[in-house]
Coordinates of C-alpha atoms and ligand atoms in Angstrom, one line a residue:
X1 CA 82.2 86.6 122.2
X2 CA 79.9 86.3 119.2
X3 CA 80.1 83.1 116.6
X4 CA 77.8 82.3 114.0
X5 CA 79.3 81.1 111.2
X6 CA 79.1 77.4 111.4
X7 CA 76.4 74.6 111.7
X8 CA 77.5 73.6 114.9
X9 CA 76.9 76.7 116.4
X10 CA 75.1 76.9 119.9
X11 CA 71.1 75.9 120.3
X12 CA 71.4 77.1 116.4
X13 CA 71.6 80.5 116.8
X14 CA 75.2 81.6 118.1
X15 CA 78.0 81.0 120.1
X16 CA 78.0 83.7 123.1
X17 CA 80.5 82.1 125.3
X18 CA 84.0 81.0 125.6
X19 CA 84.3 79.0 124.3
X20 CA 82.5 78.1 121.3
X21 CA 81.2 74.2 120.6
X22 CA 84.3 74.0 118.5
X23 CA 86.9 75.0 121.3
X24 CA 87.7 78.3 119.8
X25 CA 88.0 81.2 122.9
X26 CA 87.1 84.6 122.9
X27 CA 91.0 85.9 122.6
X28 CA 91.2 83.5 119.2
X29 CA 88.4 85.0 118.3
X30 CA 89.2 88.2 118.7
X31 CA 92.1 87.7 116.7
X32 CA 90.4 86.5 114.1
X33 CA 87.8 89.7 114.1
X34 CA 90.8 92.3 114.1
X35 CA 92.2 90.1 111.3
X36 CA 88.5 90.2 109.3
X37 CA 88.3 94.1 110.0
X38 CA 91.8 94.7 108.8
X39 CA 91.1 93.0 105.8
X40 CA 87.9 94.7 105.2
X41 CA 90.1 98.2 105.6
X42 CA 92.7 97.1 103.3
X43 CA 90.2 95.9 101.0
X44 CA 88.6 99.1 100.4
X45 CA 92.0 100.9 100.1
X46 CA 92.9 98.3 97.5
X47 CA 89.3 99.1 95.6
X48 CA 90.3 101.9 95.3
X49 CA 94.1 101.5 94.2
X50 CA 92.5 98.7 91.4
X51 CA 90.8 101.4 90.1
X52 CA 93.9 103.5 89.0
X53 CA 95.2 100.6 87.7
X54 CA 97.7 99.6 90.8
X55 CA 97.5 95.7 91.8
X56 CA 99.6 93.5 93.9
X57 CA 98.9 89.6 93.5
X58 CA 100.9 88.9 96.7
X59 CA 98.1 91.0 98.4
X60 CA 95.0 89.1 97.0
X61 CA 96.9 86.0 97.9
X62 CA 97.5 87.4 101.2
X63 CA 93.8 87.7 101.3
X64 CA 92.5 84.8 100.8
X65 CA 94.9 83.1 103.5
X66 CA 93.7 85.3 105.8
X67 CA 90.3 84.7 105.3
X68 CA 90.8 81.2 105.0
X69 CA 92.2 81.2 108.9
X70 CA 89.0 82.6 109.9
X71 CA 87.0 79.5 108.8
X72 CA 85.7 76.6 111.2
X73 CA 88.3 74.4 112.6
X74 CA 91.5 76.2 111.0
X75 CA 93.1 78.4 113.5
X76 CA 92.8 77.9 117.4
X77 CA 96.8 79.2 117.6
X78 CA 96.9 83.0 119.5
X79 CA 100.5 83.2 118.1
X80 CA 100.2 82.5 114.0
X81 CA 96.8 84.4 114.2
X82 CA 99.1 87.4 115.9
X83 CA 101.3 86.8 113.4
X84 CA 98.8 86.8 110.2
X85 CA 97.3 90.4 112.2
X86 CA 100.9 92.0 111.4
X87 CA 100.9 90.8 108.3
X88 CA 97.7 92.4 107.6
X89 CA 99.5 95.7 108.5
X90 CA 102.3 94.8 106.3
X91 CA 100.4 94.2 103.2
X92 CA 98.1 97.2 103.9
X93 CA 101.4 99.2 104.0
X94 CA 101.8 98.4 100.3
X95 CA 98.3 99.0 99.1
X96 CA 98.6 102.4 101.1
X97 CA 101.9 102.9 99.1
X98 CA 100.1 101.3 95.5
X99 CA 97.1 104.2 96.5
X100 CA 99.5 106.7 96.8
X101 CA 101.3 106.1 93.6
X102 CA 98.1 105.7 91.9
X103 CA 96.8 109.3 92.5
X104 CA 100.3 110.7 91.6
X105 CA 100.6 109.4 88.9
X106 CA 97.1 110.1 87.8
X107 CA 97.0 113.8 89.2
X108 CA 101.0 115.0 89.2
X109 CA 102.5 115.7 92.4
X110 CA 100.9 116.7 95.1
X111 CA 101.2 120.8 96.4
X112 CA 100.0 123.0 99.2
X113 CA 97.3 125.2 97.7
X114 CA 94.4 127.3 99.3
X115 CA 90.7 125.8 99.0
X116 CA 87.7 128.3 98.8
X117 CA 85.1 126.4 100.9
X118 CA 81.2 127.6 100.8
X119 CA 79.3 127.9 97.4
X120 CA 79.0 130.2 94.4
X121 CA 76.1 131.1 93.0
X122 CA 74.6 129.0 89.9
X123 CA 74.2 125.0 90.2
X124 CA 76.2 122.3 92.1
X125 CA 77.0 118.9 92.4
X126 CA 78.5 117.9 95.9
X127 CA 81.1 114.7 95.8
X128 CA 81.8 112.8 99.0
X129 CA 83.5 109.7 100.1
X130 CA 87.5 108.7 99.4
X131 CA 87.2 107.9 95.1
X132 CA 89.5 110.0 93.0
X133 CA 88.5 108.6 89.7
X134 CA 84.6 109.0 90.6
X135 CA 85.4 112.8 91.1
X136 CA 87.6 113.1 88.0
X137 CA 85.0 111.3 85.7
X138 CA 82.0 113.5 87.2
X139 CA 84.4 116.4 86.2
X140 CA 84.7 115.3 82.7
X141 CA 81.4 115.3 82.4
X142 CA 80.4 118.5 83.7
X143 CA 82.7 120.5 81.3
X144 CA 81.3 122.7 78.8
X145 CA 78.6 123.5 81.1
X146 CA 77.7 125.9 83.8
X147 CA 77.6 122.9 87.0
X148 CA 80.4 123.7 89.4
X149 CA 81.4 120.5 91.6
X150 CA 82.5 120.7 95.0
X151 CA 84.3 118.6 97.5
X152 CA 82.6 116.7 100.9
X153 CA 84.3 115.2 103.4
X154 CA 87.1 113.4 102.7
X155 CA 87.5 114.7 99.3
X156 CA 89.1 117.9 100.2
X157 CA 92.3 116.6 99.9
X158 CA 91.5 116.3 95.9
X159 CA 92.4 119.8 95.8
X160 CA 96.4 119.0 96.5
X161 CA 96.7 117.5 93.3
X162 CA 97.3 119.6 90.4
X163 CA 95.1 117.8 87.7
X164 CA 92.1 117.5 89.3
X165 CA 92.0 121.5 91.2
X166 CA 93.0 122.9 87.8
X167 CA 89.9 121.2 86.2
X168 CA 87.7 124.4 85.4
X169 CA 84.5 122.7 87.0
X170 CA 86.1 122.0 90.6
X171 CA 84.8 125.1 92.0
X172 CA 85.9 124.4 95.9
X173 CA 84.8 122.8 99.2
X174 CA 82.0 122.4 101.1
X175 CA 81.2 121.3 104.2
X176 CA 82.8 118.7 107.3
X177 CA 83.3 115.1 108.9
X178 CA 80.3 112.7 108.0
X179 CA 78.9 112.8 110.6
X180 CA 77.4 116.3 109.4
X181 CA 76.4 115.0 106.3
X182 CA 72.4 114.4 107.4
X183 CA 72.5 118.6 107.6
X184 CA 75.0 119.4 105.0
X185 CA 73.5 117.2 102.5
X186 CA 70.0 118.6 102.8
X187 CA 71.2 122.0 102.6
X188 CA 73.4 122.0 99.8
X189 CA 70.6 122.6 97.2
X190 CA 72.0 120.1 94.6
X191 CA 72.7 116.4 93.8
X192 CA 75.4 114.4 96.2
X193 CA 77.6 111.7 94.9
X194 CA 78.4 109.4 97.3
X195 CA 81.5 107.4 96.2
X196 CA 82.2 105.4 99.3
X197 CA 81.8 105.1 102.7
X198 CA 81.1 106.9 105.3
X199 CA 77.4 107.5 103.7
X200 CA 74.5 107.6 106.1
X201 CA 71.0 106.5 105.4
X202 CA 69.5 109.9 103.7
X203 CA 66.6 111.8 104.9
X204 CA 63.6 111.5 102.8
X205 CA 64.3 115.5 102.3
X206 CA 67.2 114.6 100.0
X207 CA 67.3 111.2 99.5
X208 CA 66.6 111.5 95.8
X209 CA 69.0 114.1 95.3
X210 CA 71.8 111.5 96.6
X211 CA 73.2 109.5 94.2
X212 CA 75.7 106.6 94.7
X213 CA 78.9 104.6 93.0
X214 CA 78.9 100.6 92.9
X215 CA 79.1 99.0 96.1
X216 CA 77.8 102.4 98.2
X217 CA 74.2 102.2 98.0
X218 CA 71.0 103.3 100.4
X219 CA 67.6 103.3 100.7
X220 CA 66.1 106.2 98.6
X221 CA 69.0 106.9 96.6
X222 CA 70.1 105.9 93.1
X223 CA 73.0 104.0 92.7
X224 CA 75.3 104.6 89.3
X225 CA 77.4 101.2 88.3
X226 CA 78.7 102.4 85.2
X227 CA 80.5 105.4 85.4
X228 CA 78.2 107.5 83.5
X229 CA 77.0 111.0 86.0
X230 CA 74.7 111.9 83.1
X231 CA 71.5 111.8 85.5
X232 CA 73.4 113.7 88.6
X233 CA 74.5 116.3 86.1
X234 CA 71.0 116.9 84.4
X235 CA 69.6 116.9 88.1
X236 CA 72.2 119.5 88.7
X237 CA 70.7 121.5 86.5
X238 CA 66.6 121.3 87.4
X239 CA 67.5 121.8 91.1
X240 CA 67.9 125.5 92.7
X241 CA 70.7 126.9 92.4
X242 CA 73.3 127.3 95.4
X243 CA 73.3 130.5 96.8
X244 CA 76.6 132.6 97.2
X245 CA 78.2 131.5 100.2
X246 CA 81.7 131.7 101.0
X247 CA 82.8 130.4 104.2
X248 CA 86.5 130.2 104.8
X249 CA 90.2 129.5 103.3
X250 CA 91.9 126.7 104.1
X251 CA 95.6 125.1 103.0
X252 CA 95.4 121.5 102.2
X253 CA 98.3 119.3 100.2
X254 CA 101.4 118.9 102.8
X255 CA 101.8 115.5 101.2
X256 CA 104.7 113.4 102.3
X257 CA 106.9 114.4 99.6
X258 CA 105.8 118.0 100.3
X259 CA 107.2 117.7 103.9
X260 CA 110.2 115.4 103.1
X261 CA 111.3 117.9 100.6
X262 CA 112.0 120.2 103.9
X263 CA 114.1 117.3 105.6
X264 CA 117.2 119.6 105.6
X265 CA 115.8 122.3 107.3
X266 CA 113.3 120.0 109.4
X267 CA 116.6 118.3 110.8
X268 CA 118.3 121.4 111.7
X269 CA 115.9 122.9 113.2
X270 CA 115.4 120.4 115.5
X271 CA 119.1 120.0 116.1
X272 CA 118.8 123.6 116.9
X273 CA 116.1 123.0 119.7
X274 CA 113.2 124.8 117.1
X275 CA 111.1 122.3 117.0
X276 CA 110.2 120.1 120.2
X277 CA 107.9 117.5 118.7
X278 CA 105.9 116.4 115.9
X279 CA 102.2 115.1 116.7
X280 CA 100.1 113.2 114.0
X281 CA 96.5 113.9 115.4
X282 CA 94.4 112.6 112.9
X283 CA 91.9 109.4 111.4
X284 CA 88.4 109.2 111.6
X285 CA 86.2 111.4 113.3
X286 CA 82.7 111.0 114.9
X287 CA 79.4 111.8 116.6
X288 CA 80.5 111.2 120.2
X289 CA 81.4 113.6 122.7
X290 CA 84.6 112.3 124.2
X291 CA 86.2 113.3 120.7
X292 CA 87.0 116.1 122.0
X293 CA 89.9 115.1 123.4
X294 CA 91.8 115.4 120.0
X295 CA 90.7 119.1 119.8
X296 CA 92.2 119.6 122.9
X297 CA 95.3 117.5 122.5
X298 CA 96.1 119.8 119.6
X299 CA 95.3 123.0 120.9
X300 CA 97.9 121.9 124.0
X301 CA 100.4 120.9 121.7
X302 CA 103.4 123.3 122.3
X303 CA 104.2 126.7 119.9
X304 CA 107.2 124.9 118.9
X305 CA 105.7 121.6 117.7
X306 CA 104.1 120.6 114.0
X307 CA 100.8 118.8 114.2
X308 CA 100.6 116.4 111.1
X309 CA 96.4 115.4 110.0
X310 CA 95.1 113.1 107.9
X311 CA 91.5 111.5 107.0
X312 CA 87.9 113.1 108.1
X313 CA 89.6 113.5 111.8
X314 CA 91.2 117.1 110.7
X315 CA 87.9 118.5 111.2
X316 CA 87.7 118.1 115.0
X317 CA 91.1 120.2 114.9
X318 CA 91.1 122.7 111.7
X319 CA 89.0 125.0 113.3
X320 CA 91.5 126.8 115.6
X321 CA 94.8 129.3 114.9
X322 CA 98.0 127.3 115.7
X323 CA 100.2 129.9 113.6
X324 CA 103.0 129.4 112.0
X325 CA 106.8 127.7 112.6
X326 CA 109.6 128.0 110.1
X327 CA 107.0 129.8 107.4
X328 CA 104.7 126.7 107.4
X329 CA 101.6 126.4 109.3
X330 CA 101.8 124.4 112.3
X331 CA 98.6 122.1 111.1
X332 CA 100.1 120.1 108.4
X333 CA 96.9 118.6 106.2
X334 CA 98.3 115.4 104.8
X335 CA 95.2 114.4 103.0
X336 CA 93.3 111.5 103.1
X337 CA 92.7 108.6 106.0
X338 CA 94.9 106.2 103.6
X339 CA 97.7 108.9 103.2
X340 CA 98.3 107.8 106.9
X341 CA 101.3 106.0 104.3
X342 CA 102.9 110.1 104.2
X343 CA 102.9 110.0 107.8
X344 CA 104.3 106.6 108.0
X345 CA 106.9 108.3 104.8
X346 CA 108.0 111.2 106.8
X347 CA 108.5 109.5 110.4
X348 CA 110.4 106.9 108.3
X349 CA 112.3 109.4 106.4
X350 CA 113.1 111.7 109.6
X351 CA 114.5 108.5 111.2
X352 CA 116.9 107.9 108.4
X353 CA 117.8 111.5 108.0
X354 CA 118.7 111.3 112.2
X355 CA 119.7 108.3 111.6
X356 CA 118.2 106.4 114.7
X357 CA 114.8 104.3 114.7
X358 CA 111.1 106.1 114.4
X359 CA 110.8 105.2 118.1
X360 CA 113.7 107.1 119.3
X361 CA 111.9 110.6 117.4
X362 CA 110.3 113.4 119.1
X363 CA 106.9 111.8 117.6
X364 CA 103.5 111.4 118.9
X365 CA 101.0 109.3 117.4
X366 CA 97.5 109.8 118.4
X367 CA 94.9 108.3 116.1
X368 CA 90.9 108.9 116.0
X369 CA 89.5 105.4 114.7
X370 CA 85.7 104.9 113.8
X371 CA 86.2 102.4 111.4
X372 CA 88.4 99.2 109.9
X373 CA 90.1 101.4 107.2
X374 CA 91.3 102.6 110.7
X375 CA 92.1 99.2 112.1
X376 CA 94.2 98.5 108.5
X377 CA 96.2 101.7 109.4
X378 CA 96.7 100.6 112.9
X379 CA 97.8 97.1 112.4
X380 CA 100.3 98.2 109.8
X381 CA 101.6 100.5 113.0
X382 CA 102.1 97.8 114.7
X383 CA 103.8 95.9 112.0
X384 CA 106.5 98.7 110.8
X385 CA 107.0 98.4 114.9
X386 CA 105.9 101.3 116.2
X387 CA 105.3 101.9 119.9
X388 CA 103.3 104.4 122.3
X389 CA 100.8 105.0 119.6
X390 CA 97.1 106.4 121.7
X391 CA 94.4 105.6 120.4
X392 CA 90.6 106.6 121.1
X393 CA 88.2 107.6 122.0
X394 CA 86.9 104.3 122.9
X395 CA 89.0 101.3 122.5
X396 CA 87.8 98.6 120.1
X397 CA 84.6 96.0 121.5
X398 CA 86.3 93.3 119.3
X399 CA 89.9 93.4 121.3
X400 CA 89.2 91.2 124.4
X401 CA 91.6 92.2 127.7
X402 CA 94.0 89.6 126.8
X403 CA 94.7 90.5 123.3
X404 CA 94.9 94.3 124.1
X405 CA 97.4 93.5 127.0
X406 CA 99.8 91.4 124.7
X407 CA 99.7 94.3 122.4
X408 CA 100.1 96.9 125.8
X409 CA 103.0 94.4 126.2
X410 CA 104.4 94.7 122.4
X411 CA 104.0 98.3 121.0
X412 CA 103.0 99.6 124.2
X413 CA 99.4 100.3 122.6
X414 CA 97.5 102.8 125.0
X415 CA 94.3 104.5 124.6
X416 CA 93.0 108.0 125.1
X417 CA 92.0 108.9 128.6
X418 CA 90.4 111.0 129.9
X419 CA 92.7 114.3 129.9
X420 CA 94.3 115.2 126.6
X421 CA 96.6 118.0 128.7
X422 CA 98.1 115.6 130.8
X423 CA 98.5 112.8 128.0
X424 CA 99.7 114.9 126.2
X425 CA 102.3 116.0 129.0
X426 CA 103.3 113.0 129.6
X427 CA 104.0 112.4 125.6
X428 CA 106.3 115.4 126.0
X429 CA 108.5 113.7 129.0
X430 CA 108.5 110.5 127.7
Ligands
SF4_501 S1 83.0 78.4 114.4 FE1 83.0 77.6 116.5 S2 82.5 79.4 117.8 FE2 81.9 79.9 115.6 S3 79.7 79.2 115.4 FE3 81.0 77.5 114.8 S4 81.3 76.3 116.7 FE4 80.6 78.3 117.3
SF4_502 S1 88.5 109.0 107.7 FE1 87.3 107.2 108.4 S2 85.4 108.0 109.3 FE2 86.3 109.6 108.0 S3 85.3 109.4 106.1 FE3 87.3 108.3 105.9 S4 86.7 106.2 106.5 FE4 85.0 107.5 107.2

């Protein structure tokens, strides 16, 4: 373990054992991390639900108990701090479901639709990160000229709502995970807005075409406060302009309400032995080699089974022909990392419409996780119950052996190993 928040703390620099001069162990600790990175997760989530004008006061009061069991000599109790961990989920549950109600609201209900991806020719502004209202303002103040914006990342899913893809200056997608984003961002000829995280340090080649929103900021780049895009949009217009570049097609917008509007015929067709399983393969996504294990969990997943994505993850999986089942693709984009609330809506809503429990559906959770917007989503998981949910590729540092075996213990919690085919087998049987 690592400690440093106190006076007291060891030969004044940090507590690295177990335990800490105050008697606090490394599985309290831990505890209290997964609560603080939960937290954090939710907190951005909520950010952004603020900003469409959805609050909650039993959340912020949720959050400043939580962080107040995280101070010195509070909390050395594994149980309560377990216990404040679930609640975590729980609240994040509702600011998931306050986010969601936000942007459709703001930008009517949510619709399958087909993206153009690539550029046109003429200038471009390129929009990354998770902020609706940052796109939709940058929108507004591109019309009545010639500056086409296109989506990063994990704004694709922007297209699925019909105020924002009917806007004349939204002129498609362009590009992957953030991971890509050194390459991508340097290529694209234009200015990027960055409205959130994940933004990487830019190379000097474009760091002063990168442009930021409020609490996103880096070294080189200009970061905008105040709503106002006036400065990326003039850029837009001095820089060269994109070449013509199509790419490829995709289908985005199977929003919860999208899918449970098929319940009927989901149900029967699983009563008539159609469809074996459902599989939500989705989350973050990454740099790091053994993420290939969710390409190839998905590619194995039987002709007979939906695969349901969600947040930056679907780019480790789009790129591959599943076909079709019942005149729907078999990859089901959901949207966002935060719309991990559909997925939590349509397991939820299957279970009532079978009328047994989420864990007694033909459902496989396996979730990429990078980051604690990931952790939020987990822990609210674990809250709503949910057991046998895999998650990878590595497990978290912050979860000691103790803590992850309560929760191996709880919600049967496993993580990815190393062959997707036979986890993914063994999914099947189970
Ligand atoms: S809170 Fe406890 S473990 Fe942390 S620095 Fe202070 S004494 Fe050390
Ligand atoms: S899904 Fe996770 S890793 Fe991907 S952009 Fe969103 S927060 Fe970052």
């Amino acid at each position: 373990m690592f400690c440093n928040q106190c006076e007291q703390t060891a030969h004044g620099t940090g507590c690295a054992m177990s335990p800490g001069v105050c008697g606090k162990d490394q599985d309290v600790q831990s505890l209290q991390e997964t609560l603080l990175y939960g937290l954090k997760g939710m907190a951005a989530y909520a950010h952004h639900a603020r900003r469409l004008g959805e609050v909650d006061e039993s959340v912020d009061a949720f959050t400043e108990e939580a962080l107040f069991a995280t101070v010195t000599n509070v909390n050395f109790d594994l149980d309560s701090l377990l216990e404040l961990v679930l609640e975590c989920g729980k609240h994040n549950l509702r600011v998931m479901e306050m986010l969601d109600e936000g942007h459709v609201r703001r930008y009517g209900a949510p619709s399958p639709t087909t993206v153009a991806e690539g550029t046109s020719a003429g200038p471009g502004i390129l929009v990354t990160g998770h902020d609706m209202v940052d796109l939709e303002n940058l929108l507004r103040q591109c019309e009545g000229t010639d500056v086409m914006v296109y989506t990063h990342g994990e704004m694709l899913p922007a297209h699925m709502y019909p105020k924002l893809r009917e806007h004349p200056n939204l002129a498609g997608h362009y590009g992957g995970a953030w991971q890509k984003q050194r390459r991508e961002f340097e290529d694209f000829t234009g200015p990027t807005l960055a409205t959130t995280n994940c933004v990487l340090i830019p190379k000097p080649t474009y760091a002063q075409r990168l442009f930021t929103t409020r609490c996103t900021a880096v070294p080189g780049g200009t970061r905008i406060t105040d709503d106002d895009f006036s400065a990326v949009v003039a850029l837009a217009k001095q820089c060269p302009a994109l070449p013509e570049g199509a790419t490829q097609r995709s289908t985005v917008g199977f929003h919860h309400s999208v899918i449970l509007g098929l319940a009927d015929t989901i149900v029967e067709a699983v009563k008539a032995g159609k469809i074996s399983r459902f599989f939500v393969i989705g989350g973050c996504d990454g740099a790091e080699v053994g993420r290939n294990y969710f390409s190839d969990y998905a590619q194995a997943a039987p002709p007979d089974s939906f695969i349901l994505t969600l947040g930056c993850g679907k780019y480790r999986i789009r790129d591959y022909d599943y076909g079709e089942l019942l005149g729907l693709p078999r990859l089901l984009d959901m949207g966002q990392c935060n719309n991990a609330y559909g997925a939590i809506k349509v397991a939820t809503g299957l279970a009532e419409a079978f009328n047994c429990s989420v864990n007694d559906l033909p459902l496989t959770l396996v979730i990429s996780w990078f980051e604690q917007k990931a952790v939020a989503v987990l822990l609210t998981l674990l809250y709503l119950g949910v057991k046998g949910v895999t998650i990878g590729p590595k497990p978290p540092a912050f979860i000691t052996p103790n803590v992850f075996a309560i929760l191996q213990e709880k919600y049967d919690l496993r993580l990815t190993g190393t062959d997707a085919r036979a986890d993914l087998a063994a999914a099947m049987a189970g």
